[in-house]
XYZ file of C-alpha atoms in Angstrom:
127
model
C -11.111 2.140 32.326
C -10.370 -1.081 30.480
C -11.584 -3.081 33.465
C -14.807 -1.071 33.406
C -15.374 -2.155 29.808
C -14.593 -5.752 30.742
C -16.961 -5.551 33.715
C -19.897 -4.760 31.454
C -18.884 -7.339 28.850
C -20.722 -10.640 28.942
C -17.564 -12.770 29.002
C -14.995 -10.223 30.146
C -16.280 -10.047 33.694
C -14.988 -13.564 34.342
C -11.441 -12.373 33.675
C -11.453 -9.783 36.471
C -10.625 -10.444 40.096
C -12.933 -9.345 42.905
C -10.864 -6.204 43.601
C -10.753 -5.272 39.925
C -14.544 -5.631 39.707
C -15.050 -3.407 42.752
C -12.702 -0.717 41.462
C -14.267 -0.821 37.993
C -17.735 -0.508 39.550
C -16.580 2.451 41.633
C -15.108 4.177 38.590
C -18.258 3.553 36.561
C -20.380 4.937 39.404
C -18.256 8.078 39.701
C -18.375 8.686 35.960
C -22.159 8.283 35.981
C -22.541 10.607 38.979
C -20.317 13.220 37.322
C -22.319 13.123 34.081
C -25.627 13.144 35.952
C -24.534 16.102 38.092
C -23.426 18.118 35.063
C -26.612 17.407 33.123
C -29.267 17.620 35.840
C -27.596 20.162 38.130
C -29.552 23.044 36.627
C -32.753 21.586 38.032
C -31.499 21.389 41.626
C -32.893 24.482 43.382
C -29.922 24.923 45.749
C -27.304 25.099 42.979
C -26.124 28.630 42.216
C -23.475 30.066 39.889
C -23.138 26.873 37.823
C -21.643 24.984 40.764
C -22.940 21.732 39.301
C -20.058 21.784 36.820
C -17.513 22.194 39.610
C -19.179 19.379 41.539
C -19.096 17.201 38.404
C -15.399 17.992 37.996
C -14.758 16.948 41.598
C -16.657 13.681 41.071
C -14.700 13.123 37.865
C -11.343 13.645 39.575
C -12.292 11.250 42.370
C -11.615 8.512 39.813
C -7.873 8.961 40.431
C -7.766 7.872 44.091
C -10.381 5.169 43.501
C -8.341 3.656 40.683
C -5.335 3.465 43.009
C -7.115 0.960 45.298
C -6.557 -1.771 42.723
C -2.777 -1.535 42.999
C -2.350 -1.228 46.769
C -0.537 -4.560 46.900
C 2.299 -3.025 44.805
C 2.799 -0.067 47.148
C 5.449 -0.063 49.877
C 3.557 2.286 52.218
C 0.067 0.854 51.959
C -1.326 2.499 55.089
C -0.160 5.981 54.084
C -1.623 5.665 50.596
C -4.860 4.151 51.921
C -5.385 6.833 54.584
C -4.545 9.659 52.160
C -6.847 8.188 49.502
C -9.763 7.847 51.911
C -9.194 11.380 53.222
C -9.088 12.685 49.661
C -12.321 10.859 48.852
C -13.991 12.294 51.948
C -12.894 15.872 51.217
C -13.949 15.502 47.574
C -17.390 14.139 48.429
C -17.976 16.794 51.094
C -16.901 19.458 48.632
C -19.132 18.221 45.809
C -22.163 17.803 48.066
C -21.502 21.219 49.579
C -21.377 22.770 46.127
C -24.666 21.130 45.191
C -26.438 22.126 48.399
C -25.220 25.724 48.311
C -23.148 25.704 51.498
C -20.941 28.781 51.765
C -17.172 28.402 51.948
C -16.821 25.548 49.514
C -14.360 27.586 47.422
C -11.653 27.183 50.045
C -12.365 23.478 50.441
C -12.222 23.063 46.670
C -8.767 24.668 46.576
C -7.640 22.369 49.395
C -9.035 19.372 47.503
C -7.302 20.193 44.214
C -3.961 20.936 45.920
C -4.241 17.628 47.815
C -5.120 15.866 44.546
C -2.076 17.359 42.811
C 0.141 16.237 45.695
C -1.484 12.811 45.510
C -0.754 12.358 41.820
C 2.811 13.669 42.079
C 3.925 12.058 45.339
C 2.229 8.682 45.295
C 3.275 7.892 41.759
C 6.645 6.960 43.236
C 5.477 4.893 46.226
């Protein structure tokens, strides 16, 4: 989050490396998408049962695996963390888009996503 503030600062962006800029841009994009989904989701005709808030929550939690990309050089098992992070991003995006488009069965995928996210935060904190 601090890098995101530095990225939008006039002089702070020169302090960040290329990877830090990319991660900060990804986090800023996800936060914007989450806020936009929560605010404008009522006007999407395919959204039912306030699913826009669940989709916004999924977009908001996608910040966790994206923020991990910055510190991959400190991880012993880089390939495992990278593959799991990309898979988690894919499941999260499919889930959020499915919630917004009204596809049936997204409840099960959402449970899978949040269990995988909990495992991600607990397990990969020690890698």
